[in-house]
C-alpha positions as a printed NumPy array, in Angstrom:
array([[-45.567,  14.997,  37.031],
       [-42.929,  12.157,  37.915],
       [-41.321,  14.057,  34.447],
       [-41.256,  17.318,  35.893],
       [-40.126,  16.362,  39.214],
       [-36.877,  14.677,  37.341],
       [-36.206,  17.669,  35.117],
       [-36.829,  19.931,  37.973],
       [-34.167,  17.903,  39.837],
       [-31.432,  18.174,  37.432],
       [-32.429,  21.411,  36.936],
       [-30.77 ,  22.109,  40.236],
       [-27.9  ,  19.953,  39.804],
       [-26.991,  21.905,  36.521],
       [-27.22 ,  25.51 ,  38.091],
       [-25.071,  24.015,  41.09 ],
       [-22.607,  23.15 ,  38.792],
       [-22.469,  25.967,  36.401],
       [-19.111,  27.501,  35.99 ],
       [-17.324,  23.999,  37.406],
       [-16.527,  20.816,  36.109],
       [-18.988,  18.086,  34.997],
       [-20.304,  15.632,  37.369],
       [-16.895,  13.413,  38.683],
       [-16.195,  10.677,  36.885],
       [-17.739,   7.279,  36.35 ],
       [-16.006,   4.647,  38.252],
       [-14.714,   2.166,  36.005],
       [-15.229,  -1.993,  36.854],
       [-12.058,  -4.027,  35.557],
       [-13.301,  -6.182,  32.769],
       [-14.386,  -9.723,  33.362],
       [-12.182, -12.767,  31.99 ],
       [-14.646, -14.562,  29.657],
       [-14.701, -18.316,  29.893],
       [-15.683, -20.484,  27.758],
       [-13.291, -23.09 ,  26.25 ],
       [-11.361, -26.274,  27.772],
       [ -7.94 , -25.832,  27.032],
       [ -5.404, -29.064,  26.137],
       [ -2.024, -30.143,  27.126],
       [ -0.79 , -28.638,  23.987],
       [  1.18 , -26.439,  25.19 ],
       [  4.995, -26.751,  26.895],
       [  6.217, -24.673,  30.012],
       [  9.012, -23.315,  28.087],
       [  9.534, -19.38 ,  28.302],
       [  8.729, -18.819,  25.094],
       [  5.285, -20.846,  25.417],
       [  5.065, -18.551,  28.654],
       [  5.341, -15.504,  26.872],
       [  3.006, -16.236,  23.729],
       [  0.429, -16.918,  26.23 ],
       [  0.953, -13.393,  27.938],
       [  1.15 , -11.775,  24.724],
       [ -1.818, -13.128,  23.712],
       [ -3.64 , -12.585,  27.025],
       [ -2.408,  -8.414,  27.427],
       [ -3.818,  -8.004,  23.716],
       [ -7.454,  -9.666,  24.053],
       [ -8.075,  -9.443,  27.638],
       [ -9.534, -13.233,  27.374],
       [ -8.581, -15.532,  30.441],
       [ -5.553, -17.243,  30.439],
       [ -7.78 , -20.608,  29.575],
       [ -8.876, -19.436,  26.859],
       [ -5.99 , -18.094,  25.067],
       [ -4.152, -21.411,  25.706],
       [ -6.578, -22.615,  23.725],
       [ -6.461, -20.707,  21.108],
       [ -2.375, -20.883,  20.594],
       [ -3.274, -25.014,  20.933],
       [ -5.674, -24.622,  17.959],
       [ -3.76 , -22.456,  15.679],
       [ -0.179, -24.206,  16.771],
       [  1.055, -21.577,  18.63 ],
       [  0.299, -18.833,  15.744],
       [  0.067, -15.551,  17.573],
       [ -1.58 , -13.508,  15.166],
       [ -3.925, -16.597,  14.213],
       [ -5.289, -17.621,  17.829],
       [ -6.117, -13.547,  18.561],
       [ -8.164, -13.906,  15.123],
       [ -9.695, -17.654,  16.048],
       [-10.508, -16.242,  20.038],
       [-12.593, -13.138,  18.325],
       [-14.203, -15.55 ,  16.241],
       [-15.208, -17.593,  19.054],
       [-16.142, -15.015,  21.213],
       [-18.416, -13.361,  18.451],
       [-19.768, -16.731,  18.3  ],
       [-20.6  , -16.6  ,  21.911],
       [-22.356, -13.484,  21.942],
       [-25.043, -13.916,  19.237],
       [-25.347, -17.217,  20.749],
       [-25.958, -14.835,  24.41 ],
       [-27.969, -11.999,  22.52 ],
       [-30.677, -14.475,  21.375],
       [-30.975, -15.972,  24.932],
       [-31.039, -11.921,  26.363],
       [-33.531, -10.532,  23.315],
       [-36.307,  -9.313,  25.059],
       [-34.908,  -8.206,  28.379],
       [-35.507,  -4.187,  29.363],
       [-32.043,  -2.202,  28.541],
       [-33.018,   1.408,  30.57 ],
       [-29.403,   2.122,  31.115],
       [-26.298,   2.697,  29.604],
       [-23.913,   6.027,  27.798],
       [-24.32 ,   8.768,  25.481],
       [-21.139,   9.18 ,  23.883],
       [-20.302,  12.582,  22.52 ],
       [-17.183,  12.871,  19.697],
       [-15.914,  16.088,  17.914],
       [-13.133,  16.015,  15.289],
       [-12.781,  19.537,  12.595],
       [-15.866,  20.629,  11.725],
       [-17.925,  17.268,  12.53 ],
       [-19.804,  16.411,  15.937],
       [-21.355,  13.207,  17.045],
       [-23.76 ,  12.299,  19.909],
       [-24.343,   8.581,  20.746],
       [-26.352,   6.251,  22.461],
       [-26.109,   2.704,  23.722],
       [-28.03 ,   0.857,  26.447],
       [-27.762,  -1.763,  28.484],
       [-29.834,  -3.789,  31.356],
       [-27.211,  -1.827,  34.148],
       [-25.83 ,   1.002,  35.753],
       [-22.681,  -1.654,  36.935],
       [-22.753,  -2.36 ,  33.338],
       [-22.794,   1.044,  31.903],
       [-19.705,   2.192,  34.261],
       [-17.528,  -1.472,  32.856],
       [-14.754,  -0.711,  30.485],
       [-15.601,  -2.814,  28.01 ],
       [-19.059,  -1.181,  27.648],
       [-17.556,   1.936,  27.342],
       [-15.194,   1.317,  24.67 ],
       [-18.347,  -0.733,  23.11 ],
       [-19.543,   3.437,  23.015],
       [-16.389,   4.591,  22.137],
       [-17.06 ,   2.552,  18.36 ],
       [-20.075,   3.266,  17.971],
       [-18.854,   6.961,  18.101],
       [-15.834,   6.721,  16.138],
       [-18.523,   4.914,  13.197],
       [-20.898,   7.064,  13.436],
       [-17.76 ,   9.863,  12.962],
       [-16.576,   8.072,   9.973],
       [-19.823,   7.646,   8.417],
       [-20.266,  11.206,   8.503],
       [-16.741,  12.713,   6.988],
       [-17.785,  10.119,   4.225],
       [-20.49 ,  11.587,   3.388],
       [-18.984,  14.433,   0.652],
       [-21.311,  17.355,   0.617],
       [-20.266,  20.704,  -0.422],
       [-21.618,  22.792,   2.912],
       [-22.926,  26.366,   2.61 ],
       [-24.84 ,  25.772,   5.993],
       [-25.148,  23.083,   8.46 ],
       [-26.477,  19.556,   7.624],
       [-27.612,  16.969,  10.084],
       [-28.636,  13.691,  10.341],
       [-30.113,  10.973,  12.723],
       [-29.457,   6.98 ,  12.63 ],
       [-31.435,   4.359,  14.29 ],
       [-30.948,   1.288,  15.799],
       [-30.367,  -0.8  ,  12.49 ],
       [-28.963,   1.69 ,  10.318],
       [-26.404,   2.279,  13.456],
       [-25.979,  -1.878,  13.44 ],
       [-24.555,  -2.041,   9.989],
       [-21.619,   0.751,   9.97 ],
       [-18.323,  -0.089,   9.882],
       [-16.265,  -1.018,  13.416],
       [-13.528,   1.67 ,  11.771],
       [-10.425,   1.945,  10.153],
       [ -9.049,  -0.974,  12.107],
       [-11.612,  -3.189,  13.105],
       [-12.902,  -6.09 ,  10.837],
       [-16.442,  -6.259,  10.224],
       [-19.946,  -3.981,  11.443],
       [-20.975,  -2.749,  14.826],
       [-23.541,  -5.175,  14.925],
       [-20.467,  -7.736,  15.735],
       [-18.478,  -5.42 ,  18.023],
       [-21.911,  -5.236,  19.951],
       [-21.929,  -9.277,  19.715],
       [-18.627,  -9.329,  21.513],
       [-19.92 ,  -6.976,  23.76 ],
       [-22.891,  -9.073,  24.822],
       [-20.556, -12.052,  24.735],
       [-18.642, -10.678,  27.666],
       [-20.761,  -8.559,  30.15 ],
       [-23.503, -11.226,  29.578],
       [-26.49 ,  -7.984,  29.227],
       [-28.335,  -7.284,  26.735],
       [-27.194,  -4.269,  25.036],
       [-29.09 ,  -2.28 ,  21.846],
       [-26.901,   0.212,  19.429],
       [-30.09 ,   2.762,  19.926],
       [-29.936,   6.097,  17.781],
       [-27.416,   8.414,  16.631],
       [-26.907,  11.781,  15.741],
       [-24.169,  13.91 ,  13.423],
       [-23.563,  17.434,  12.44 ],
       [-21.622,  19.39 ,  10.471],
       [-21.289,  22.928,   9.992],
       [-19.099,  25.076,   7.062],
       [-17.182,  28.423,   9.083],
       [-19.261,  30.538,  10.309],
       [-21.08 ,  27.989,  12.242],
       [-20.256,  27.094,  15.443],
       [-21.43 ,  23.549,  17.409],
       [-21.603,  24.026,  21.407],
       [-22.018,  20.86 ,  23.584],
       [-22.512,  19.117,  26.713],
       [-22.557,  16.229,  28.478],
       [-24.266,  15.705,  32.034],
       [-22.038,  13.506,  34.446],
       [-19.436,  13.283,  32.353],
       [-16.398,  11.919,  32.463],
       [-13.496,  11.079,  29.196],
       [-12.608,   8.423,  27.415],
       [ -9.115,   7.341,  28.752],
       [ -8.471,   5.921,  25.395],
       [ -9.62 ,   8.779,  22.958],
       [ -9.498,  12.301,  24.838],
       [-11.893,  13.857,  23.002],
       [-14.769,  11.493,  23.344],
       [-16.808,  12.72 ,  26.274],
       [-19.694,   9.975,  28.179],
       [-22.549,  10.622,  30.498],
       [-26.246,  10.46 ,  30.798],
       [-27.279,  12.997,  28.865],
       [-25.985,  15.022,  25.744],
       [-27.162,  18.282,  24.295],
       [-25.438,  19.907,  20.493],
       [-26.522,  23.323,  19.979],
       [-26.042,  25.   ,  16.491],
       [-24.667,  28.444,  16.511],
       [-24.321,  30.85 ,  13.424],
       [-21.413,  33.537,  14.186],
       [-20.409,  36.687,  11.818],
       [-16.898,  36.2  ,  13.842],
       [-14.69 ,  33.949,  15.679],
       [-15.164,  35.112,  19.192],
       [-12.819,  33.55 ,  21.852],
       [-15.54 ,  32.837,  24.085],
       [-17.565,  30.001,  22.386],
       [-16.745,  27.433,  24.07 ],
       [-17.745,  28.49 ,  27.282],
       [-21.193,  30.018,  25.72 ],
       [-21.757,  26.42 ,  23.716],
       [-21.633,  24.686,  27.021],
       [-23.838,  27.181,  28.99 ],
       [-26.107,  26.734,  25.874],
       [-25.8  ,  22.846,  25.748],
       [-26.379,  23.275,  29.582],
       [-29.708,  24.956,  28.955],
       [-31.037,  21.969,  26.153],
       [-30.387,  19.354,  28.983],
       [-31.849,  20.835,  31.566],
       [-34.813,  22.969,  30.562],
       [-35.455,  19.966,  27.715],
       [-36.832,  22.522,  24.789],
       [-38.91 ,  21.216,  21.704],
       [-38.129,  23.881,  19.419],
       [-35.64 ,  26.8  ,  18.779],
       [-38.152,  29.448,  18.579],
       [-37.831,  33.241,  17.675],
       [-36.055,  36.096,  19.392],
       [-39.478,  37.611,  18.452],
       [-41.797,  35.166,  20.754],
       [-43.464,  36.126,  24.189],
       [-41.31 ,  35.171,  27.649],
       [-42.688,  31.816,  28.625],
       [-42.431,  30.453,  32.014],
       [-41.206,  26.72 ,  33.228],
       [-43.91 ,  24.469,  30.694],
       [-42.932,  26.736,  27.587],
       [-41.178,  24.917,  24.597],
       [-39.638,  27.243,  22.561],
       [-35.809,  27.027,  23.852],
       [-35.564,  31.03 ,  23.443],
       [-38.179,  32.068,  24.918],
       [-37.646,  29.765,  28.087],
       [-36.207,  31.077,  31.151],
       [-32.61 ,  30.95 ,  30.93 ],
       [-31.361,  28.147,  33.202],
       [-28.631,  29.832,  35.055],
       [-30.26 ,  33.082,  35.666],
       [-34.21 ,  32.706,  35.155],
       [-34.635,  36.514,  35.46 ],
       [-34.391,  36.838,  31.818],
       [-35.112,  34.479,  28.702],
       [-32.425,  32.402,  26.79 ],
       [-32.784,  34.516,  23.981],
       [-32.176,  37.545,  26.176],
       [-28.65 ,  35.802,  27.426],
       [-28.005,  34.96 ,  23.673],
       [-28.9  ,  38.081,  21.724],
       [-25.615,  40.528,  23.48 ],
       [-23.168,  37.565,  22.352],
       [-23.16 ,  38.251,  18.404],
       [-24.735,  34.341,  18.29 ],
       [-27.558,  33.088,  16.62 ],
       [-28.989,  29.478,  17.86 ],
       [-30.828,  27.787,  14.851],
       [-30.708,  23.893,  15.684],
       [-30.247,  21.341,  18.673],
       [-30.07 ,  17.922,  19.423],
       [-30.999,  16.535,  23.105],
       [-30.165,  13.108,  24.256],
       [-31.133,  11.495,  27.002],
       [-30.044,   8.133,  27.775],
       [-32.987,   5.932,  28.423],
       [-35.917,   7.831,  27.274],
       [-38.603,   6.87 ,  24.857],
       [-40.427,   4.121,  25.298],
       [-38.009,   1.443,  23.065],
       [-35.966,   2.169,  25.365],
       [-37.377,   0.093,  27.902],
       [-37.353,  -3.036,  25.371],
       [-35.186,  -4.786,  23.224],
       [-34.735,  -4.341,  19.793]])
């Protein structure tokens, strides 16, 4: 019931909104200095001393105790102490993860990325909503997206129709950070842990791509974007829906949000037929559900007049499932 009640709810929310902008945006926390060294009287008050230190401390975001001594360690070395105060902080956070295992991570993002004919949806929790709205946490999202987006245009597969695929938690942990980022995810989560002090999980990932005549429609409840990456999208939940299209019609976008819209809200199991029986608030089958935004007729009613066929989704929702609730 409690179920119901909460899909009922946002039910509402999304038929308020249709036709308007997403939810306003998360309100982001400036990130917190992390402390954890002693620093030396190494170095001297001279400007240029001055200025390594603020050079160092605009590109890492570490406190200004730290980063003194890091350019102490590595004898004033720019490029060396920004190398030794990852290290260190890396160091910090699987030391902080094993302390954390175990503790309940119920919130966090879904993170949805589209580049060419490749989309991504995203998940990552943490142990807070104050977490989850942080900077650093989002731009802890923001790689797991852009590796997950990688991974797939890797993957060299002649298309005649869509393909998709789903990662979990471990396969998700071992991807590359990206093109400019040394090592996995699993460390850029370390680093993560290592400065918001939560737990955090990489949970589950999902990727499609579609050849032309395929179309991907998407949506993101309470979302807001990326300030770093304009096309990566975050919220709560996350809904792809896979459209095949004789024609490029100038509409889509709108119709693959109303359609993503629909998946989030009226949380379908299957796709269904255009041939199935009308179904009323429990049914299943996505097109033969009542149409969110006007439940006079079915979604495959709203569909059918557009010269669209739906034949896949994906439906995220951030927090569900029971290892969810745990640590992995």
């Amino acid at each position: 019931m409690s179920l119901l009640r909460s899909l009922r709810s946002l039910r509402l929310c999304l038929v308020a909104r249709a036709g308007s902008c997403p939810v306003g945006p998360l309100l982001l926390q400036s990130p917190q200095p992390w402390h954890t060294f002693h620093a030396g009287p190494w170095l001297s008050s001279s400007a240029s001393s001055k200025e390594l230190l603020m050079k160092l401390r605009r590109r890492t975001g570490y406190s200004f105790v730290n980063c003194k001594k890091a350019l102490e360690t590595c004898g004033g070395d720019l490029k060396q102490a920004e190398s030794w105060l990852h290290k260190q902080a890396q160091k910090e956070g699987w030391s902080k993860a094993a302390r954390l295992h175990g503790r309940k991570t119920k919130e966090g993002l879904i993170g949805l990325l589209q580049e060419g004919n490749t989309t991504v949806l995203v998940e990552v929790n943490c142990e807070t909503d104050f977490v989850s709205r942080n900077l650093k946490f989002q731009q802890l999202v923001q790689q797991v997206a852009l590796g997950t987006l990688l991974h797939c245009q890797s993957l060299k597969d002649q298309l005649s129709t869509y393909s998709k695929g789903f990662l979990n938690s471990s396969e998700l942990s071992e991807l590359p950070a990206g093109r400019e980022r040394e090592g996995c995810l699993r460390d850029q989560l370390a680093l993560a842990i290592g400065k918001l002090g939560e737990n955090m999980i990489l949970k589950r990932a999902a990727w499609v791509k579609v050849p032309a005549g395929f179309y991907v429609g998407s949506y993101v409840h309470g979302a807001m974007h990326s300030p770093s990456l304009h096309n990566l999208v975050l919220g709560k939940y996350g809904a792809l829906v896979i459209c095949e299209t004789s024609e490029q019609k100038a509409n889509l976008e709108d119709l693959g949000r109303r359609l993503g819209q629909h998946v989030v809200g009226m949380a379908p199991l299957s796709v269904g037929s255009l041939d199935d029986e009308p179904g009323g608030e429990a049914e299943t089958k996505m097109l033969s559900q009542p149409y969110l935004l006007d439940p006079s007729i079915t979604l495959g009613q709203y569909v059918q007049p557009q010269g669209v066929s739906v034949v896949d989704f994906v439906r995220f929702e951030c927090g569900e499932g029971k290892e969810a609730a745990e640590a992995e």
